[in-house]
Amino acid sequence: MTYKHIGKDFTPPDIFGKVTGKAKYAEDFTVDGMAYARLLVSPMPHARIKRLDLGPALAMDGVFGVLTADDLPTVDAPNGGILTNEPVFIGDPILAVAAVDEKTAEDAIGKIEIELEPLPFTVNPTDSLKPAGPNARQEGNIYAGSPPEVGELHWRKEDVERFLTGGQPTAEAPIEWQYGDLEASFDNAAVILTESFVTTGYAHMSMEPRSVMSYWENGKCFVYGSTQSQSFIMPFLAPMVGVAPENLVYVSEYCGGGFGSKIFPYPTMALPAHFAKKLGRPVMLRITREEEYYIGSARVGFQGWIKAGFAADGRVCAVDLYIVQDLGPKRAGGDASSAGGAVSILYQPEALRLRSVPVLTNTTPRGAQRGPGQNQIAAIFEPMMDKAAQELGLDRVAIRHINAPDSNAKLNADQGPVTSAFMAEALALGAKRWNWTEKTKRSGRRRGSKVTGIGVGQGYHAAGTTGFDGLVHITPDGKIHLHSGVGNLGTYSYASTTRAAAEVLKCDWSQCEVVHGRSAAHLPWSSYQAGSVTIFTHTRANHVAAMDAVAKLKEVAAAALGGQAEDYDIDGERVFHRARKSRALSYGEAAAKAIEMGGRYSGVEAPEDIHDVTKRAVAGIAGQGLVGVAKDNLPKRGTVPGFAIGFVEIELDVETGKHEIIDYLAVGECGTVVHPLGLANQLRGGGVWGFGMATTERHVYDPQNGLPANVGFYQCKPPTYLDVPSRMDWAATDIPDPDNPVGARGIGEPAMGCAVAAVMCALSDALGGHLFNRTPVTPDVILSHIAGLPPTSGPLAINTF
Amino acid sequence: MDVKLNRRRFIKGVIASGIAAGAARHGAAVAGGDRPAQAVDRLLSLKINGRIRRVDVLPQETLAHTLRYRLGLTGTKLGCNRGECGACTVLVDDVPHYACSMLTHNARGKAVLTVEGLQSADGTLHPVQQAFVEELAPQCGFCTPGQIMATVGLLRTNPQPTREQARHGLSGNLCRCGAYDHYLNAVMRASGQAT
């Protein structure tokens, strides 16, 4: 299909602010009379406040007040309270001091007399699972059930030993789901592989620390924050700050990176609002890099075991997956189940069982991180695919092709359908473009101390949902205002999804203005900006809103010029009579007529089924032009899959254990390409994230004292320019999904999963097929293997040096 | 009891201990009662973006704090405030510096250029800024001002770098989004070597 806007590059309006420095992130806002808050955070991994004397601090000149957990609403464990009297990780915020400036606040914190009683702690899930092992919280050591709650689970000593030494796990797992006949399917296997594995958690480390500023004015609470999502924040943040949603003004024009850590409002986001209310003045809470490490979230760690059966023709016939999850001390998501889901769709096994033990630890809180679960398992399972291919005498791309999901694919425990899938086409496209057959001839080639490794990896994430709202507004000056409730997280999807509306309206992009970034700008209800959902979800929402606008344009024209609405058509920002094209209104004239007609035409009336957030947005613009607004009720016949495939060539130095990535290609299998440069940036950026997960990024905790050892960028080690190739190629299948009006599906998370998998496969390839079964694979791990030494860390060790 | 004495707090305290009450409105400032009376002059004339700016600066104040919290030049970002990420990169006499790691007093008599100083008065973008737009180089954009200033500095010493030289020239600037490829494309475009 030929589009005017879809598939074409454009200049997103916010990019000018980014290159000129005019972009305002949360910390860049100031208001008169602002107080500055600083946090006192826990120096212990688990403790209880025994004594607290705020007097000396409050007596200091320039100190406005102190906020403690006792000033705030209580939150049930293990949900994250804003402040706490029982810190559960080093860096857990205990109290905040507000003062005339930050130094005074810091000095006041130094004068606070606080006595903490140390409590048992753990930084390793399998330590906690031991008989009489330490519980991360006084309430228990696991977070499971339906609905999930904190409980206690300890294994028998022999169960722990069996798990740590790679034996088939027998201990109780609170989470379990299965489909198919596992035993019968394993009976059909020609090759069965059994592996233990570890994927270490690591910090999100967004570039912008999550600073927040708040104040109250005329009963309204203003919050300037940093979140991936915009409209989706409103109903969650409002109760956190104690205000009705209609009295919350939320500004997040720019978000300096989130990667899953800023999907929802986070606890400290509500702190300045509470403090501002208490003090009667605006409060700014600037977050330091160290604090961002503590409260900025981290990936869930896995310690696991896999048994996978492969038929003689290469088909994956059965998978048994057991995962102990390191959840940190608070509520965390379903990474393990997502890992099972990813295996179910990528390889289409006849039978699959997922068992999981979600264990709490006294490390930093965890949350979704780009491909939560899907990307951990991609790093582990894809090298196993290579091993199976080797044992069956198959090419590594060929075995993936044999198992490739198509549009009849099933996934998850319920074996539900997908909207579409074209992985066979994607593999073929990538193998051809990357010249796979020729490049694999270089596998294991030795040049001095360097060995070539070639890898291919696949990534998956569900990538789209439905039921959200779109809003377009045509004003008498002819301008088309595309209201986007999508957050500005760096993907430009807040703007690119609105191009689906421009497509329907057949208008020039120069006539469009994307309205976004602050709730007071009248933004519609949006999905969260996470889970790769936005492109699918909001091209649909924009499409239906624009369809509503077009219907109203035709009705307005019929009312003004005679005839029936169906006699009219649109183009060139005009609505015209099909038989007599001179009988026409410009969009601006139609907007003026809509104001005159009122009712649903000008937004005075709104559809019943739209969200309250959208109803308020419509009310805010009512009577100013022609309003197109609708909820996305389009059919969606299954899970919307997003896939990506990475091809990588590395050179591994067997004397130093270091490697260099020579060449990389990412192939997106994400439906129609909406914004080529944006997709390219996501595929490449996801690749960089995958490289980091594979080889450099990890949590490092001192098990004796629970101390984190890498709270800075340098130690956490996200990849730099010098860790990645200076050119990274990309391609896309560009095959439309039938359940999206422009054919689009999401991509952000698989773009990373395929890269971590490809690098893991390439490292294995360089070393004759050895499976490390661990992320990250650091040089010491490689050198220990080459030297024939045992691993530098203990069995299934997690969060360690 | 100082429950959180560590390296970062110690260094931050040392830095902050000299910062003036005059900037209290912006929060980076401090009361500074323990500051030596014989400290260096506070009122400085700084050449920022081609203009002379008179500013009240305390002895241990960093250039990043002066720019952001006294002069309102918030395009200079603080990603780490400890010389790890490069988000605060500015040019000092045409040489890229981490503004978080340079004392403002050391900028006396030197020309400081921030991202706000690149655009022409008529709104025309600097060629580097324009190239960053055309290549859709930024993602979240938080590191972008630093990447742009590092690029401007690189091109002043090496107007036509190879891609590999550009990669090394920008290697002090972290991008958590991983937009490196697009940033390098922008460098090559800005130097007239677009492919």
CSV table of C-alpha atoms in Angstrom, one decimal, chain A residues 10-12 15-16 18-25 27-28 30-32 34 36 38-41 43 100-104 106 109-110 112-114 202-209 254-257 259 286 288-291 294 370 489-490 492 660 675 677-678 680-682 684-686 688-689 697 711-715 718-728, chain B residues 1-4 6 8-9 12-13 16-17 20-21 23-32 34 65 68-69 72 74-82 84-87 115-119 125 129-130 132-145 147-148 163-164 166-168 170-185 188 195:
chain,number,residue,atom,x,y,z
A,10,PHE,CA,10.0,13.1,9.2
A,11,THR,CA,11.4,15.5,11.7
A,12,PRO,CA,9.8,15.0,15.2
A,15,ILE,CA,14.2,17.1,18.4
A,16,PHE,CA,15.0,20.8,18.0
A,18,LYS,CA,17.2,18.2,22.2
A,19,VAL,CA,19.9,19.7,19.9
A,20,THR,CA,19.6,23.3,21.1
A,21,GLY,CA,19.5,22.6,24.8
A,22,LYS,CA,16.0,24.1,25.1
A,23,ALA,CA,14.4,20.8,26.0
A,24,LYS,CA,13.3,21.0,29.6
A,25,TYR,CA,13.7,17.8,31.6
A,27,GLU,CA,15.3,19.1,36.9
A,28,ASP,CA,15.4,22.1,34.5
A,30,THR,CA,12.4,26.1,38.6
A,31,VAL,CA,9.7,28.2,40.4
A,32,ASP,CA,10.1,31.0,42.9
A,34,MET,CA,11.4,26.4,45.7
A,36,TYR,CA,15.4,21.7,48.0
A,38,ARG,CA,17.7,15.7,50.1
A,39,LEU,CA,17.3,12.1,51.1
A,40,LEU,CA,18.7,10.2,54.0
A,41,VAL,CA,19.0,6.7,52.7
A,43,PRO,CA,23.4,2.4,55.0
A,100,VAL,CA,16.8,26.7,51.4
A,101,ASP,CA,19.5,24.9,49.4
A,102,GLU,CA,20.8,21.4,49.0
A,103,LYS,CA,23.9,21.9,51.1
A,104,THR,CA,21.9,23.0,54.1
A,106,GLU,CA,22.7,17.8,53.5
A,109,ILE,CA,20.8,15.2,57.5
A,110,GLY,CA,24.3,15.0,59.0
A,112,ILE,CA,20.0,13.8,62.5
A,113,GLU,CA,20.5,11.3,65.2
A,114,ILE,CA,19.4,7.9,64.0
A,202,TYR,CA,21.7,-5.0,36.6
A,203,ALA,CA,20.8,-1.4,37.0
A,204,HIS,CA,18.8,0.5,34.4
A,205,MET,CA,21.0,3.5,34.8
A,206,SER,CA,18.9,5.9,32.8
A,207,MET,CA,21.0,9.0,31.8
A,208,GLU,CA,18.5,11.4,33.5
A,209,PRO,CA,18.3,10.8,37.2
A,254,TYR,CA,11.1,14.9,27.9
A,255,CYS,CA,12.2,11.8,29.6
A,256,GLY,CA,15.9,11.1,29.7
A,257,GLY,CA,15.7,7.4,29.4
A,259,PHE,CA,14.0,1.4,29.7
A,286,ARG,CA,17.2,16.2,42.7
A,288,THR,CA,22.1,12.0,42.2
A,289,ARG,CA,23.7,9.2,40.1
A,290,GLU,CA,24.3,7.1,43.2
A,291,GLU,CA,20.6,7.5,44.3
A,294,TYR,CA,19.6,2.7,44.4
A,370,ARG,CA,13.7,-3.9,28.3
A,489,LEU,CA,10.7,8.3,26.1
A,490,GLY,CA,13.1,8.7,23.1
A,492,TYR,CA,9.5,9.4,18.8
A,660,GLU,CA,35.5,-6.9,19.7
A,675,HIS,CA,9.3,5.6,10.8
A,677,LEU,CA,15.0,6.3,11.0
A,678,GLY,CA,13.2,5.7,14.3
A,680,ALA,CA,16.8,2.0,12.7
A,681,ASN,CA,17.7,3.8,16.0
A,682,GLN,CA,15.7,1.3,18.0
A,684,ARG,CA,20.7,-0.3,16.8
A,685,GLY,CA,20.1,1.0,20.3
A,686,GLY,CA,18.6,-2.3,21.3
A,688,VAL,CA,23.9,-1.8,22.2
A,689,TRP,CA,21.8,-2.9,25.2
A,697,GLU,CA,26.6,-5.2,32.8
A,711,VAL,CA,26.8,2.4,41.8
A,712,GLY,CA,28.4,4.5,39.0
A,713,PHE,CA,28.2,4.4,35.3
A,714,TYR,CA,31.8,3.4,34.9
A,715,GLN,CA,31.4,0.4,37.2
A,718,PRO,CA,26.9,0.3,29.9
A,719,PRO,CA,28.6,0.0,26.5
A,720,THR,CA,30.4,3.1,25.2
A,721,TYR,CA,31.3,4.1,21.6
A,722,LEU,CA,34.4,1.9,21.9
A,723,ASP,CA,32.4,-1.2,23.0
A,724,VAL,CA,30.2,-1.3,19.9
A,725,PRO,CA,30.9,-1.4,16.1
A,726,SER,CA,31.0,2.0,14.5
A,727,ARG,CA,28.4,0.8,11.9
A,728,MET,CA,25.4,-1.4,12.7
B,1,MET,CA,25.3,10.0,63.3
B,2,ASP,CA,26.3,10.5,59.7
B,3,VAL,CA,24.8,7.3,58.4
B,4,LYS,CA,25.8,7.9,54.8
B,6,ASN,CA,31.0,7.7,51.7
B,8,ARG,CA,30.5,10.6,46.9
B,9,ARG,CA,29.1,12.5,49.8
B,12,LYS,CA,30.2,16.5,47.1
B,13,GLY,CA,30.5,18.1,50.5
B,16,ALA,CA,29.5,22.2,47.9
B,17,SER,CA,31.1,23.7,51.0
B,20,ALA,CA,27.5,30.8,47.7
B,21,ALA,CA,24.2,31.6,49.3
B,23,ALA,CA,22.5,31.1,44.3
B,24,ALA,CA,20.2,29.7,46.9
B,25,ARG,CA,17.3,30.1,44.6
B,26,HIS,CA,18.8,27.4,42.4
B,27,GLY,CA,19.5,25.0,45.1
B,28,ALA,CA,23.1,24.2,44.1
B,29,ALA,CA,24.2,27.0,46.4
B,30,VAL,CA,25.0,26.8,50.0
B,31,ALA,CA,25.3,29.0,53.0
B,32,GLY,CA,29.0,28.6,53.0
B,34,ASP,CA,32.7,27.7,56.9
B,65,HIS,CA,26.6,24.3,38.5
B,68,ARG,CA,22.8,25.5,35.1
B,69,TYR,CA,21.9,27.1,38.4
B,72,GLY,CA,20.0,29.2,33.7
B,74,THR,CA,20.2,24.1,31.5
B,75,GLY,CA,21.2,22.6,28.2
B,76,THR,CA,24.3,21.5,30.0
B,77,LYS,CA,23.1,18.3,31.6
B,78,LEU,CA,24.3,16.5,34.8
B,79,GLY,CA,24.1,12.8,34.2
B,80,CYS,CA,26.6,11.7,36.9
B,81,ASN,CA,28.3,14.9,38.3
B,82,ARG,CA,31.5,12.9,38.6
B,84,GLU,CA,31.8,9.5,33.9
B,85,CYS,CA,29.2,10.3,31.3
B,86,GLY,CA,30.0,13.5,29.4
B,87,ALA,CA,26.5,14.9,29.4
B,115,VAL,CA,25.0,24.1,23.5
B,116,GLU,CA,22.9,27.3,23.8
B,117,GLY,CA,25.6,29.2,22.1
B,118,LEU,CA,25.6,27.3,18.8
B,119,GLN,CA,22.4,28.5,17.2
B,125,LEU,CA,20.9,25.7,13.6
B,129,GLN,CA,22.9,20.6,15.3
B,130,GLN,CA,21.4,20.4,11.8
B,132,PHE,CA,22.0,15.7,14.4
B,133,VAL,CA,18.4,16.5,13.3
B,134,GLU,CA,18.8,15.0,9.9
B,135,GLU,CA,20.2,11.8,11.1
B,136,LEU,CA,17.7,11.5,13.9
B,137,ALA,CA,20.7,11.1,16.1
B,138,PRO,CA,19.2,11.6,19.6
B,139,GLN,CA,16.9,9.2,21.3
B,140,CYS,CA,16.0,10.4,24.7
B,141,GLY,CA,18.1,13.5,24.1
B,142,PHE,CA,19.6,13.8,27.6
B,143,CYS,CA,23.2,13.2,26.4
B,144,THR,CA,22.7,15.1,23.2
B,145,PRO,CA,24.0,18.5,24.2
B,147,GLN,CA,27.5,14.8,22.2
B,148,ILE,CA,27.0,17.9,20.1
B,163,ARG,CA,34.5,7.4,11.3
B,164,GLU,CA,37.0,5.7,13.5
B,166,ALA,CA,35.0,10.3,15.3
B,167,ARG,CA,34.3,7.2,17.4
B,168,HIS,CA,37.3,7.9,19.5
B,170,LEU,CA,33.3,11.1,21.1
B,171,SER,CA,34.2,8.1,23.3
B,172,GLY,CA,34.0,10.2,26.5
B,173,ASN,CA,30.3,10.7,25.9
B,174,LEU,CA,28.0,7.9,27.1
B,175,CYS,CA,24.6,7.3,25.5
B,176,ARG,CA,22.4,4.9,27.5
B,177,CYS,CA,20.0,4.6,24.6
B,178,GLY,CA,22.8,3.3,22.4
B,179,ALA,CA,22.3,5.9,19.6
B,180,TYR,CA,26.0,5.8,18.8
B,181,ASP,CA,25.6,4.8,15.2
B,182,HIS,CA,23.3,7.7,14.5
B,183,TYR,CA,25.6,10.1,16.4
B,184,LEU,CA,28.5,9.0,14.2
B,185,ASN,CA,26.4,9.4,11.1
B,188,MET,CA,30.1,12.5,9.3
B,195,THR,CA,27.2,8.5,3.0
